[in-house]
Amino acid sequence: MIVHNLIASIEAKLAKLTVEKVAIGLRYTCVVLSDGSCGLAATLDERQCCNKFNWSGPLAGRPALELARGLATADPIASSIGLATVNAVFSEDAPLQEIEPIELLKIDKDDVVGMIGNITPLARHIAERAKKLLIFERNPSHQSENVLPDWAAEWELPRCDAVFITGTAFINKTIDHLLDLCTGRVAIIGPSTPLWPELLGDISLKRIVGLFGVRVCDPELVCQVVSEGGGTQALLKHGALKAAFAS
């Protein structure tokens, strides 16, 4: 699985670090490490009741590698914390974004475009340029010709010329299968995206042409935004910058 490769690639670095702070908000989870680096990931809790988080004891002070390994578990909150820990390492030196995802994938009027998860601002721009936009959601608030349940991706994604996948797919472990279904150009987008350039160079993942995530420049402010339930736009206004790798 890709998540195992992510952890293994930085295991030696993680082994030297401890966790300084963890914030679990309604929208995002934030992890600050002992070297001052900070990573984000979507807070993914698919449980339908108010279960407490089962990781006993405080998280601050624990080995960073211990938390990172949560990404390889079935627990949604541990997975979110794990990806945020991994992203703290990957995003620290990531270059700032110089091109928009829609431009990199060269979306035009002949393209059928797939989007895993509804990112409204981006969806609006894509719909204006593409022949057709198909949005796949786990629990769509409504279904229409272009808003479909996530299981419809099984037969719709292979016909898409370009696909935008949110970094949340690393948390719920759907990333491997989604990439298997894709035959066109792919960009991974959003603050959860691991900015690991090897994802672009791996022959088996040759369809990924861009990774679009964030680099945290003010960990304290970002943790405050996360704790107060802030979303992507709030993070980009207060302590996070767009960062990207493009092939």
JSON list of C-alpha atoms in Angstrom, two decimals:
[
{"chain": "A", "resi": 1, "resn": "MET", "atom": "CA", "xyz": [0.00, 0.00, 0.00]},
{"chain": "A", "resi": 2, "resn": "ILE", "atom": "CA", "xyz": [1.11, 3.55, -0.71]},
{"chain": "A", "resi": 3, "resn": "VAL", "atom": "CA", "xyz": [0.65, 4.60, 2.94]},
{"chain": "A", "resi": 4, "resn": "HIS", "atom": "CA", "xyz": [3.22, 2.00, 4.01]},
{"chain": "A", "resi": 5, "resn": "ASN", "atom": "CA", "xyz": [5.67, 3.42, 1.48]},
{"chain": "A", "resi": 6, "resn": "LEU", "atom": "CA", "xyz": [5.06, 6.95, 2.77]},
{"chain": "A", "resi": 7, "resn": "ILE", "atom": "CA", "xyz": [5.93, 5.97, 6.33]},
{"chain": "A", "resi": 8, "resn": "ALA", "atom": "CA", "xyz": [8.92, 3.82, 5.34]},
{"chain": "A", "resi": 9, "resn": "SER", "atom": "CA", "xyz": [10.46, 6.62, 3.26]},
{"chain": "A", "resi": 10, "resn": "ILE", "atom": "CA", "xyz": [10.83, 8.91, 6.30]},
{"chain": "A", "resi": 11, "resn": "GLU", "atom": "CA", "xyz": [11.03, 6.34, 9.10]},
{"chain": "A", "resi": 12, "resn": "ALA", "atom": "CA", "xyz": [14.64, 7.21, 9.95]},
{"chain": "A", "resi": 13, "resn": "LYS", "atom": "CA", "xyz": [13.83, 10.91, 10.27]},
{"chain": "A", "resi": 14, "resn": "LEU", "atom": "CA", "xyz": [10.66, 10.29, 12.27]},
{"chain": "A", "resi": 15, "resn": "ALA", "atom": "CA", "xyz": [12.60, 8.07, 14.68]},
{"chain": "A", "resi": 16, "resn": "LYS", "atom": "CA", "xyz": [14.64, 11.10, 15.78]},
{"chain": "A", "resi": 17, "resn": "LEU", "atom": "CA", "xyz": [11.61, 13.28, 16.51]},
{"chain": "A", "resi": 18, "resn": "THR", "atom": "CA", "xyz": [8.95, 13.54, 19.18]},
{"chain": "A", "resi": 19, "resn": "VAL", "atom": "CA", "xyz": [5.49, 15.10, 19.11]},
{"chain": "A", "resi": 20, "resn": "GLU", "atom": "CA", "xyz": [5.23, 18.64, 20.44]},
{"chain": "A", "resi": 21, "resn": "LYS", "atom": "CA", "xyz": [1.50, 19.22, 20.01]},
{"chain": "A", "resi": 22, "resn": "VAL", "atom": "CA", "xyz": [-1.62, 17.65, 18.50]},
{"chain": "A", "resi": 23, "resn": "ALA", "atom": "CA", "xyz": [-4.86, 19.49, 17.71]},
{"chain": "A", "resi": 24, "resn": "ILE", "atom": "CA", "xyz": [-7.90, 17.58, 16.47]},
{"chain": "A", "resi": 25, "resn": "GLY", "atom": "CA", "xyz": [-10.54, 19.91, 15.07]},
{"chain": "A", "resi": 26, "resn": "LEU", "atom": "CA", "xyz": [-13.87, 19.46, 13.33]},
{"chain": "A", "resi": 27, "resn": "ARG", "atom": "CA", "xyz": [-12.34, 19.85, 9.88]},
{"chain": "A", "resi": 28, "resn": "TYR", "atom": "CA", "xyz": [-8.62, 19.26, 10.25]},
{"chain": "A", "resi": 29, "resn": "THR", "atom": "CA", "xyz": [-6.02, 17.64, 12.48]},
{"chain": "A", "resi": 30, "resn": "CYS", "atom": "CA", "xyz": [-2.68, 19.33, 13.12]},
{"chain": "A", "resi": 31, "resn": "VAL", "atom": "CA", "xyz": [0.58, 17.82, 14.45]},
{"chain": "A", "resi": 32, "resn": "VAL", "atom": "CA", "xyz": [3.65, 19.82, 15.49]},
{"chain": "A", "resi": 33, "resn": "LEU", "atom": "CA", "xyz": [6.95, 17.94, 15.85]},
{"chain": "A", "resi": 34, "resn": "SER", "atom": "CA", "xyz": [9.97, 18.63, 18.05]},
{"chain": "A", "resi": 35, "resn": "ASP", "atom": "CA", "xyz": [11.93, 20.18, 15.15]},
{"chain": "A", "resi": 36, "resn": "GLY", "atom": "CA", "xyz": [9.21, 22.81, 14.68]},
{"chain": "A", "resi": 37, "resn": "SER", "atom": "CA", "xyz": [7.68, 21.25, 11.57]},
{"chain": "A", "resi": 38, "resn": "CYS", "atom": "CA", "xyz": [3.90, 21.07, 11.33]},
{"chain": "A", "resi": 39, "resn": "GLY", "atom": "CA", "xyz": [1.56, 18.96, 9.22]},
{"chain": "A", "resi": 40, "resn": "LEU", "atom": "CA", "xyz": [-2.15, 18.87, 8.46]},
{"chain": "A", "resi": 41, "resn": "ALA", "atom": "CA", "xyz": [-4.70, 16.23, 7.50]},
{"chain": "A", "resi": 42, "resn": "ALA", "atom": "CA", "xyz": [-8.47, 16.15, 7.29]},
{"chain": "A", "resi": 43, "resn": "THR", "atom": "CA", "xyz": [-10.19, 14.93, 10.43]},
{"chain": "A", "resi": 44, "resn": "LEU", "atom": "CA", "xyz": [-11.86, 11.75, 9.27]},
{"chain": "A", "resi": 45, "resn": "ASP", "atom": "CA", "xyz": [-14.22, 10.27, 11.84]},
{"chain": "A", "resi": 46, "resn": "GLU", "atom": "CA", "xyz": [-16.76, 8.02, 10.16]},
{"chain": "A", "resi": 47, "resn": "ARG", "atom": "CA", "xyz": [-18.14, 6.66, 13.41]},
{"chain": "A", "resi": 48, "resn": "GLN", "atom": "CA", "xyz": [-21.77, 7.59, 13.89]},
{"chain": "A", "resi": 49, "resn": "CYS", "atom": "CA", "xyz": [-21.67, 8.10, 17.65]},
{"chain": "A", "resi": 50, "resn": "CYS", "atom": "CA", "xyz": [-19.62, 10.19, 20.07]},
{"chain": "A", "resi": 51, "resn": "ASN", "atom": "CA", "xyz": [-16.99, 7.56, 20.79]},
{"chain": "A", "resi": 52, "resn": "LYS", "atom": "CA", "xyz": [-13.88, 8.82, 22.53]},
{"chain": "A", "resi": 53, "resn": "PHE", "atom": "CA", "xyz": [-10.52, 8.50, 20.83]},
{"chain": "A", "resi": 54, "resn": "ASN", "atom": "CA", "xyz": [-9.02, 5.22, 22.03]},
{"chain": "A", "resi": 55, "resn": "TRP", "atom": "CA", "xyz": [-5.33, 6.20, 22.02]},
{"chain": "A", "resi": 56, "resn": "SER", "atom": "CA", "xyz": [-4.71, 6.22, 25.78]},
{"chain": "A", "resi": 57, "resn": "GLY", "atom": "CA", "xyz": [-2.71, 8.97, 27.44]},
{"chain": "A", "resi": 58, "resn": "PRO", "atom": "CA", "xyz": [-1.42, 12.30, 26.12]},
{"chain": "A", "resi": 59, "resn": "LEU", "atom": "CA", "xyz": [-0.04, 12.42, 22.59]},
{"chain": "A", "resi": 60, "resn": "ALA", "atom": "CA", "xyz": [2.45, 15.24, 23.18]},
{"chain": "A", "resi": 61, "resn": "GLY", "atom": "CA", "xyz": [5.86, 13.82, 24.00]},
{"chain": "A", "resi": 62, "resn": "ARG", "atom": "CA", "xyz": [5.33, 10.54, 22.16]},
{"chain": "A", "resi": 63, "resn": "PRO", "atom": "CA", "xyz": [7.70, 9.36, 19.42]},
{"chain": "A", "resi": 64, "resn": "ALA", "atom": "CA", "xyz": [6.70, 10.84, 16.07]},
{"chain": "A", "resi": 65, "resn": "LEU", "atom": "CA", "xyz": [7.08, 7.44, 14.42]},
{"chain": "A", "resi": 66, "resn": "GLU", "atom": "CA", "xyz": [4.49, 5.95, 16.76]},
{"chain": "A", "resi": 67, "resn": "LEU", "atom": "CA", "xyz": [1.88, 8.48, 15.68]},
{"chain": "A", "resi": 68, "resn": "ALA", "atom": "CA", "xyz": [2.85, 8.24, 12.01]},
{"chain": "A", "resi": 69, "resn": "ARG", "atom": "CA", "xyz": [2.16, 4.51, 12.07]},
{"chain": "A", "resi": 70, "resn": "GLY", "atom": "CA", "xyz": [-1.45, 5.33, 12.89]},
{"chain": "A", "resi": 71, "resn": "LEU", "atom": "CA", "xyz": [-1.84, 6.09, 9.19]},
{"chain": "A", "resi": 72, "resn": "ALA", "atom": "CA", "xyz": [-1.53, 2.36, 8.50]},
{"chain": "A", "resi": 73, "resn": "THR", "atom": "CA", "xyz": [-4.43, 1.43, 10.80]},
{"chain": "A", "resi": 74, "resn": "ALA", "atom": "CA", "xyz": [-8.19, 1.17, 10.31]},
{"chain": "A", "resi": 75, "resn": "ASP", "atom": "CA", "xyz": [-8.95, 3.80, 12.97]},
{"chain": "A", "resi": 76, "resn": "PRO", "atom": "CA", "xyz": [-10.02, 7.02, 11.19]},
{"chain": "A", "resi": 77, "resn": "ILE", "atom": "CA", "xyz": [-8.76, 9.42, 13.87]},
{"chain": "A", "resi": 78, "resn": "ALA", "atom": "CA", "xyz": [-5.43, 7.60, 14.27]},
{"chain": "A", "resi": 79, "resn": "SER", "atom": "CA", "xyz": [-5.12, 7.70, 10.47]},
{"chain": "A", "resi": 80, "resn": "SER", "atom": "CA", "xyz": [-5.73, 11.45, 10.40]},
{"chain": "A", "resi": 81, "resn": "ILE", "atom": "CA", "xyz": [-3.12, 12.00, 13.12]},
{"chain": "A", "resi": 82, "resn": "GLY", "atom": "CA", "xyz": [-0.74, 9.68, 11.28]},
{"chain": "A", "resi": 83, "resn": "LEU", "atom": "CA", "xyz": [-1.04, 11.53, 7.99]},
{"chain": "A", "resi": 84, "resn": "ALA", "atom": "CA", "xyz": [-0.65, 14.92, 9.70]},
{"chain": "A", "resi": 85, "resn": "THR", "atom": "CA", "xyz": [2.56, 13.60, 11.30]},
{"chain": "A", "resi": 86, "resn": "VAL", "atom": "CA", "xyz": [3.86, 12.35, 7.97]},
{"chain": "A", "resi": 87, "resn": "ASN", "atom": "CA", "xyz": [2.91, 15.63, 6.30]},
{"chain": "A", "resi": 88, "resn": "ALA", "atom": "CA", "xyz": [4.89, 17.61, 8.87]},
{"chain": "A", "resi": 89, "resn": "VAL", "atom": "CA", "xyz": [8.05, 16.02, 7.47]},
{"chain": "A", "resi": 90, "resn": "PHE", "atom": "CA", "xyz": [7.12, 16.07, 3.78]},
{"chain": "A", "resi": 91, "resn": "SER", "atom": "CA", "xyz": [5.83, 19.64, 3.64]},
{"chain": "A", "resi": 92, "resn": "GLU", "atom": "CA", "xyz": [8.65, 21.32, 5.55]},
{"chain": "A", "resi": 93, "resn": "ASP", "atom": "CA", "xyz": [10.77, 22.03, 2.47]},
{"chain": "A", "resi": 94, "resn": "ALA", "atom": "CA", "xyz": [8.12, 21.71, -0.25]},
{"chain": "A", "resi": 95, "resn": "PRO", "atom": "CA", "xyz": [8.21, 24.44, -2.92]},
{"chain": "A", "resi": 96, "resn": "LEU", "atom": "CA", "xyz": [5.43, 26.99, -2.98]},
{"chain": "A", "resi": 97, "resn": "GLN", "atom": "CA", "xyz": [2.72, 26.43, -5.58]},
{"chain": "A", "resi": 98, "resn": "GLU", "atom": "CA", "xyz": [3.35, 28.17, -8.91]},
{"chain": "A", "resi": 99, "resn": "ILE", "atom": "CA", "xyz": [0.59, 26.66, -11.06]},
{"chain": "A", "resi": 100, "resn": "GLU", "atom": "CA", "xyz": [-3.06, 25.85, -10.44]},
{"chain": "A", "resi": 101, "resn": "PRO", "atom": "CA", "xyz": [-4.16, 22.18, -10.64]},
{"chain": "A", "resi": 102, "resn": "ILE", "atom": "CA", "xyz": [-6.64, 22.93, -13.41]},
{"chain": "A", "resi": 103, "resn": "GLU", "atom": "CA", "xyz": [-3.85, 24.46, -15.51]},
{"chain": "A", "resi": 104, "resn": "LEU", "atom": "CA", "xyz": [-1.41, 21.62, -14.90]},
{"chain": "A", "resi": 105, "resn": "LEU", "atom": "CA", "xyz": [-3.94, 19.02, -16.01]},
{"chain": "A", "resi": 106, "resn": "LYS", "atom": "CA", "xyz": [-4.75, 21.17, -19.07]},
{"chain": "A", "resi": 107, "resn": "ILE", "atom": "CA", "xyz": [-8.50, 20.82, -18.74]},
{"chain": "A", "resi": 108, "resn": "ASP", "atom": "CA", "xyz": [-10.32, 21.75, -21.95]},
{"chain": "A", "resi": 109, "resn": "LYS", "atom": "CA", "xyz": [-13.76, 21.53, -23.54]},
{"chain": "A", "resi": 110, "resn": "ASP", "atom": "CA", "xyz": [-13.26, 17.94, -24.72]},
{"chain": "A", "resi": 111, "resn": "ASP", "atom": "CA", "xyz": [-12.40, 16.51, -21.29]},
{"chain": "A", "resi": 112, "resn": "VAL", "atom": "CA", "xyz": [-14.53, 14.39, -19.00]},
{"chain": "A", "resi": 113, "resn": "VAL", "atom": "CA", "xyz": [-13.22, 15.19, -15.52]},
{"chain": "A", "resi": 114, "resn": "GLY", "atom": "CA", "xyz": [-13.66, 13.21, -12.30]},
{"chain": "A", "resi": 115, "resn": "MET", "atom": "CA", "xyz": [-13.44, 14.66, -8.80]},
{"chain": "A", "resi": 116, "resn": "ILE", "atom": "CA", "xyz": [-13.27, 12.51, -5.67]},
{"chain": "A", "resi": 117, "resn": "GLY", "atom": "CA", "xyz": [-15.02, 14.65, -3.08]},
{"chain": "A", "resi": 118, "resn": "ASN", "atom": "CA", "xyz": [-16.73, 17.95, -3.80]},
{"chain": "A", "resi": 119, "resn": "ILE", "atom": "CA", "xyz": [-14.29, 20.86, -3.66]},
{"chain": "A", "resi": 120, "resn": "THR", "atom": "CA", "xyz": [-16.78, 23.55, -4.59]},
{"chain": "A", "resi": 121, "resn": "PRO", "atom": "CA", "xyz": [-14.50, 26.41, -5.77]},
{"chain": "A", "resi": 122, "resn": "LEU", "atom": "CA", "xyz": [-12.44, 24.08, -7.97]},
{"chain": "A", "resi": 123, "resn": "ALA", "atom": "CA", "xyz": [-15.53, 22.24, -9.21]},
{"chain": "A", "resi": 124, "resn": "ARG", "atom": "CA", "xyz": [-16.99, 25.54, -10.40]},
{"chain": "A", "resi": 125, "resn": "HIS", "atom": "CA", "xyz": [-13.90, 26.34, -12.47]},
{"chain": "A", "resi": 126, "resn": "ILE", "atom": "CA", "xyz": [-13.71, 22.84, -13.93]},
{"chain": "A", "resi": 127, "resn": "ALA", "atom": "CA", "xyz": [-17.38, 22.84, -14.91]},
{"chain": "A", "resi": 128, "resn": "GLU", "atom": "CA", "xyz": [-16.81, 26.07, -16.86]},
{"chain": "A", "resi": 129, "resn": "ARG", "atom": "CA", "xyz": [-13.99, 24.52, -18.91]},
{"chain": "A", "resi": 130, "resn": "ALA", "atom": "CA", "xyz": [-14.65, 20.79, -19.24]},
{"chain": "A", "resi": 131, "resn": "LYS", "atom": "CA", "xyz": [-17.07, 18.84, -21.38]},
{"chain": "A", "resi": 132, "resn": "LYS", "atom": "CA", "xyz": [-18.40, 17.14, -18.25]},
{"chain": "A", "resi": 133, "resn": "LEU", "atom": "CA", "xyz": [-17.59, 17.03, -14.54]},
{"chain": "A", "resi": 134, "resn": "LEU", "atom": "CA", "xyz": [-18.40, 13.96, -12.43]},
{"chain": "A", "resi": 135, "resn": "ILE", "atom": "CA", "xyz": [-18.23, 14.41, -8.66]},
{"chain": "A", "resi": 136, "resn": "PHE", "atom": "CA", "xyz": [-18.02, 11.30, -6.46]},
{"chain": "A", "resi": 137, "resn": "GLU", "atom": "CA", "xyz": [-19.00, 11.61, -2.80]},
{"chain": "A", "resi": 138, "resn": "ARG", "atom": "CA", "xyz": [-19.35, 9.05, -0.02]},
{"chain": "A", "resi": 139, "resn": "ASN", "atom": "CA", "xyz": [-22.56, 10.57, 1.31]},
{"chain": "A", "resi": 140, "resn": "PRO", "atom": "CA", "xyz": [-23.80, 13.03, -1.33]},
{"chain": "A", "resi": 141, "resn": "SER", "atom": "CA", "xyz": [-26.36, 15.51, -0.03]},
{"chain": "A", "resi": 142, "resn": "HIS", "atom": "CA", "xyz": [-28.08, 15.11, -3.37]},
{"chain": "A", "resi": 143, "resn": "GLN", "atom": "CA", "xyz": [-27.61, 13.07, -6.51]},
{"chain": "A", "resi": 144, "resn": "SER", "atom": "CA", "xyz": [-27.77, 14.50, -9.98]},
{"chain": "A", "resi": 145, "resn": "GLU", "atom": "CA", "xyz": [-26.33, 13.77, -13.37]},
{"chain": "A", "resi": 146, "resn": "ASN", "atom": "CA", "xyz": [-22.89, 14.89, -12.20]},
{"chain": "A", "resi": 147, "resn": "VAL", "atom": "CA", "xyz": [-23.00, 14.20, -8.42]},
{"chain": "A", "resi": 148, "resn": "LEU", "atom": "CA", "xyz": [-22.69, 10.48, -7.81]},
{"chain": "A", "resi": 149, "resn": "PRO", "atom": "CA", "xyz": [-22.10, 8.11, -4.87]},
{"chain": "A", "resi": 150, "resn": "ASP", "atom": "CA", "xyz": [-18.48, 7.07, -4.46]},
{"chain": "A", "resi": 151, "resn": "TRP", "atom": "CA", "xyz": [-19.12, 3.50, -5.64]},
{"chain": "A", "resi": 152, "resn": "ALA", "atom": "CA", "xyz": [-20.01, 4.83, -9.10]},
{"chain": "A", "resi": 153, "resn": "ALA", "atom": "CA", "xyz": [-16.30, 5.53, -9.55]},
{"chain": "A", "resi": 154, "resn": "GLU", "atom": "CA", "xyz": [-15.82, 1.83, -10.34]},
{"chain": "A", "resi": 155, "resn": "TRP", "atom": "CA", "xyz": [-17.15, 2.31, -13.87]},
{"chain": "A", "resi": 156, "resn": "GLU", "atom": "CA", "xyz": [-16.98, 6.09, -14.34]},
{"chain": "A", "resi": 157, "resn": "LEU", "atom": "CA", "xyz": [-13.35, 6.88, -13.41]},
{"chain": "A", "resi": 158, "resn": "PRO", "atom": "CA", "xyz": [-11.78, 4.78, -16.20]},
{"chain": "A", "resi": 159, "resn": "ARG", "atom": "CA", "xyz": [-13.46, 7.00, -18.81]},
{"chain": "A", "resi": 160, "resn": "CYS", "atom": "CA", "xyz": [-12.26, 10.26, -17.25]},
{"chain": "A", "resi": 161, "resn": "ASP", "atom": "CA", "xyz": [-9.54, 12.18, -19.10]},
{"chain": "A", "resi": 162, "resn": "ALA", "atom": "CA", "xyz": [-8.43, 13.84, -15.86]},
{"chain": "A", "resi": 163, "resn": "VAL", "atom": "CA", "xyz": [-9.12, 13.16, -12.19]},
{"chain": "A", "resi": 164, "resn": "PHE", "atom": "CA", "xyz": [-8.73, 15.27, -9.04]},
{"chain": "A", "resi": 165, "resn": "ILE", "atom": "CA", "xyz": [-8.37, 13.21, -5.85]},
{"chain": "A", "resi": 166, "resn": "THR", "atom": "CA", "xyz": [-8.29, 14.79, -2.39]},
{"chain": "A", "resi": 167, "resn": "GLY", "atom": "CA", "xyz": [-5.56, 13.78, 0.03]},
{"chain": "A", "resi": 168, "resn": "THR", "atom": "CA", "xyz": [-8.28, 12.28, 2.23]},
{"chain": "A", "resi": 169, "resn": "ALA", "atom": "CA", "xyz": [-7.96, 9.16, 0.06]},
{"chain": "A", "resi": 170, "resn": "PHE", "atom": "CA", "xyz": [-4.73, 8.40, 1.92]},
{"chain": "A", "resi": 171, "resn": "ILE", "atom": "CA", "xyz": [-6.60, 8.46, 5.25]},
{"chain": "A", "resi": 172, "resn": "ASN", "atom": "CA", "xyz": [-9.45, 6.15, 4.22]},
{"chain": "A", "resi": 173, "resn": "LYS", "atom": "CA", "xyz": [-7.03, 3.90, 2.27]},
{"chain": "A", "resi": 174, "resn": "THR", "atom": "CA", "xyz": [-8.85, 4.25, -1.06]},
{"chain": "A", "resi": 175, "resn": "ILE", "atom": "CA", "xyz": [-5.91, 5.89, -2.85]},
{"chain": "A", "resi": 176, "resn": "ASP", "atom": "CA", "xyz": [-4.42, 2.66, -4.26]},
{"chain": "A", "resi": 177, "resn": "HIS", "atom": "CA", "xyz": [-7.68, 1.49, -5.80]},
{"chain": "A", "resi": 178, "resn": "LEU", "atom": "CA", "xyz": [-8.64, 4.92, -7.11]},
{"chain": "A", "resi": 179, "resn": "LEU", "atom": "CA", "xyz": [-5.32, 5.18, -8.93]},
{"chain": "A", "resi": 180, "resn": "ASP", "atom": "CA", "xyz": [-5.85, 1.70, -10.37]},
{"chain": "A", "resi": 181, "resn": "LEU", "atom": "CA", "xyz": [-9.15, 2.91, -11.83]},
{"chain": "A", "resi": 182, "resn": "CYS", "atom": "CA", "xyz": [-7.67, 6.07, -13.36]},
{"chain": "A", "resi": 183, "resn": "THR", "atom": "CA", "xyz": [-6.50, 6.00, -16.96]},
{"chain": "A", "resi": 184, "resn": "GLY", "atom": "CA", "xyz": [-6.08, 9.75, -17.43]},
{"chain": "A", "resi": 185, "resn": "ARG", "atom": "CA", "xyz": [-4.09, 12.54, -15.81]},
{"chain": "A", "resi": 186, "resn": "VAL", "atom": "CA", "xyz": [-4.29, 12.74, -12.01]},
{"chain": "A", "resi": 187, "resn": "ALA", "atom": "CA", "xyz": [-3.68, 15.47, -9.45]},
{"chain": "A", "resi": 188, "resn": "ILE", "atom": "CA", "xyz": [-3.80, 14.93, -5.68]},
{"chain": "A", "resi": 189, "resn": "ILE", "atom": "CA", "xyz": [-5.14, 18.07, -4.00]},
{"chain": "A", "resi": 190, "resn": "GLY", "atom": "CA", "xyz": [-5.91, 19.65, -0.64]},
{"chain": "A", "resi": 191, "resn": "PRO", "atom": "CA", "xyz": [-4.15, 20.19, 2.71]},
{"chain": "A", "resi": 192, "resn": "SER", "atom": "CA", "xyz": [-4.09, 16.42, 3.39]},
{"chain": "A", "resi": 193, "resn": "THR", "atom": "CA", "xyz": [-1.92, 15.76, 0.32]},
{"chain": "A", "resi": 194, "resn": "PRO", "atom": "CA", "xyz": [1.49, 14.27, 1.18]},
{"chain": "A", "resi": 195, "resn": "LEU", "atom": "CA", "xyz": [4.07, 16.32, -0.70]},
{"chain": "A", "resi": 196, "resn": "TRP", "atom": "CA", "xyz": [6.29, 13.36, -1.48]},
{"chain": "A", "resi": 197, "resn": "PRO", "atom": "CA", "xyz": [7.83, 13.90, -4.93]},
{"chain": "A", "resi": 198, "resn": "GLU", "atom": "CA", "xyz": [8.49, 10.17, -5.38]},
{"chain": "A", "resi": 199, "resn": "LEU", "atom": "CA", "xyz": [4.76, 9.79, -6.02]},
{"chain": "A", "resi": 200, "resn": "LEU", "atom": "CA", "xyz": [5.41, 11.57, -9.31]},
{"chain": "A", "resi": 201, "resn": "GLY", "atom": "CA", "xyz": [8.45, 9.50, -10.23]},
{"chain": "A", "resi": 202, "resn": "ASP", "atom": "CA", "xyz": [7.12, 6.05, -9.34]},
{"chain": "A", "resi": 203, "resn": "ILE", "atom": "CA", "xyz": [6.54, 4.20, -12.62]},
{"chain": "A", "resi": 204, "resn": "SER", "atom": "CA", "xyz": [3.53, 2.37, -11.22]},
{"chain": "A", "resi": 205, "resn": "LEU", "atom": "CA", "xyz": [1.96, 5.75, -10.38]},
{"chain": "A", "resi": 206, "resn": "LYS", "atom": "CA", "xyz": [2.90, 7.49, -13.63]},
{"chain": "A", "resi": 207, "resn": "ARG", "atom": "CA", "xyz": [-0.59, 8.98, -13.99]},
{"chain": "A", "resi": 208, "resn": "ILE", "atom": "CA", "xyz": [0.00, 11.38, -11.08]},
{"chain": "A", "resi": 209, "resn": "VAL", "atom": "CA", "xyz": [1.26, 14.63, -12.58]},
{"chain": "A", "resi": 210, "resn": "GLY", "atom": "CA", "xyz": [0.78, 16.96, -9.61]},
{"chain": "A", "resi": 211, "resn": "LEU", "atom": "CA", "xyz": [0.69, 17.06, -5.81]},
{"chain": "A", "resi": 212, "resn": "PHE", "atom": "CA", "xyz": [-1.02, 20.14, -4.38]},
{"chain": "A", "resi": 213, "resn": "GLY", "atom": "CA", "xyz": [-0.90, 20.55, -0.60]},
{"chain": "A", "resi": 214, "resn": "VAL", "atom": "CA", "xyz": [0.16, 23.12, 1.99]},
{"chain": "A", "resi": 215, "resn": "ARG", "atom": "CA", "xyz": [3.25, 24.19, 3.88]},
{"chain": "A", "resi": 216, "resn": "VAL", "atom": "CA", "xyz": [2.71, 25.49, 7.40]},
{"chain": "A", "resi": 217, "resn": "CYS", "atom": "CA", "xyz": [4.67, 28.66, 8.16]},
{"chain": "A", "resi": 218, "resn": "ASP", "atom": "CA", "xyz": [3.05, 29.47, 11.52]},
{"chain": "A", "resi": 219, "resn": "PRO", "atom": "CA", "xyz": [2.35, 26.28, 13.51]},
{"chain": "A", "resi": 220, "resn": "GLU", "atom": "CA", "xyz": [0.89, 28.10, 16.51]},
{"chain": "A", "resi": 221, "resn": "LEU", "atom": "CA", "xyz": [-1.62, 30.01, 14.42]},
{"chain": "A", "resi": 222, "resn": "VAL", "atom": "CA", "xyz": [-2.53, 26.94, 12.35]},
{"chain": "A", "resi": 223, "resn": "CYS", "atom": "CA", "xyz": [-3.16, 24.91, 15.52]},
{"chain": "A", "resi": 224, "resn": "GLN", "atom": "CA", "xyz": [-5.46, 27.66, 16.75]},
{"chain": "A", "resi": 225, "resn": "VAL", "atom": "CA", "xyz": [-7.42, 27.68, 13.48]},
{"chain": "A", "resi": 226, "resn": "VAL", "atom": "CA", "xyz": [-7.73, 23.88, 13.61]},
{"chain": "A", "resi": 227, "resn": "SER", "atom": "CA", "xyz": [-8.85, 23.90, 17.26]},
{"chain": "A", "resi": 228, "resn": "GLU", "atom": "CA", "xyz": [-11.52, 26.48, 16.43]},
{"chain": "A", "resi": 229, "resn": "GLY", "atom": "CA", "xyz": [-12.95, 24.34, 13.63]},
{"chain": "A", "resi": 230, "resn": "GLY", "atom": "CA", "xyz": [-11.51, 26.34, 10.73]},
{"chain": "A", "resi": 231, "resn": "GLY", "atom": "CA", "xyz": [-11.46, 24.97, 7.20]},
{"chain": "A", "resi": 232, "resn": "THR", "atom": "CA", "xyz": [-9.15, 25.25, 4.21]},
{"chain": "A", "resi": 233, "resn": "GLN", "atom": "CA", "xyz": [-9.69, 28.94, 3.46]},
{"chain": "A", "resi": 234, "resn": "ALA", "atom": "CA", "xyz": [-9.12, 29.92, 7.09]},
{"chain": "A", "resi": 235, "resn": "LEU", "atom": "CA", "xyz": [-5.87, 27.95, 7.14]},
{"chain": "A", "resi": 236, "resn": "LEU", "atom": "CA", "xyz": [-4.62, 29.61, 3.96]},
{"chain": "A", "resi": 237, "resn": "LYS", "atom": "CA", "xyz": [-5.34, 33.03, 5.47]},
{"chain": "A", "resi": 238, "resn": "HIS", "atom": "CA", "xyz": [-3.75, 32.21, 8.82]},
{"chain": "A", "resi": 239, "resn": "GLY", "atom": "CA", "xyz": [-0.46, 30.35, 8.77]},
{"chain": "A", "resi": 240, "resn": "ALA", "atom": "CA", "xyz": [-0.52, 27.95, 5.80]},
{"chain": "A", "resi": 241, "resn": "LEU", "atom": "CA", "xyz": [0.70, 28.47, 2.23]},
{"chain": "A", "resi": 242, "resn": "LYS", "atom": "CA", "xyz": [-0.09, 26.53, -0.93]},
{"chain": "A", "resi": 243, "resn": "ALA", "atom": "CA", "xyz": [2.74, 24.20, -1.92]},
{"chain": "A", "resi": 244, "resn": "ALA", "atom": "CA", "xyz": [3.11, 21.77, -4.80]},
{"chain": "A", "resi": 245, "resn": "PHE", "atom": "CA", "xyz": [5.20, 19.35, -6.80]},
{"chain": "A", "resi": 246, "resn": "ALA", "atom": "CA", "xyz": [4.47, 19.05, -10.52]},
{"chain": "A", "resi": 247, "resn": "SER", "atom": "CA", "xyz": [5.95, 16.79, -13.16]}
]
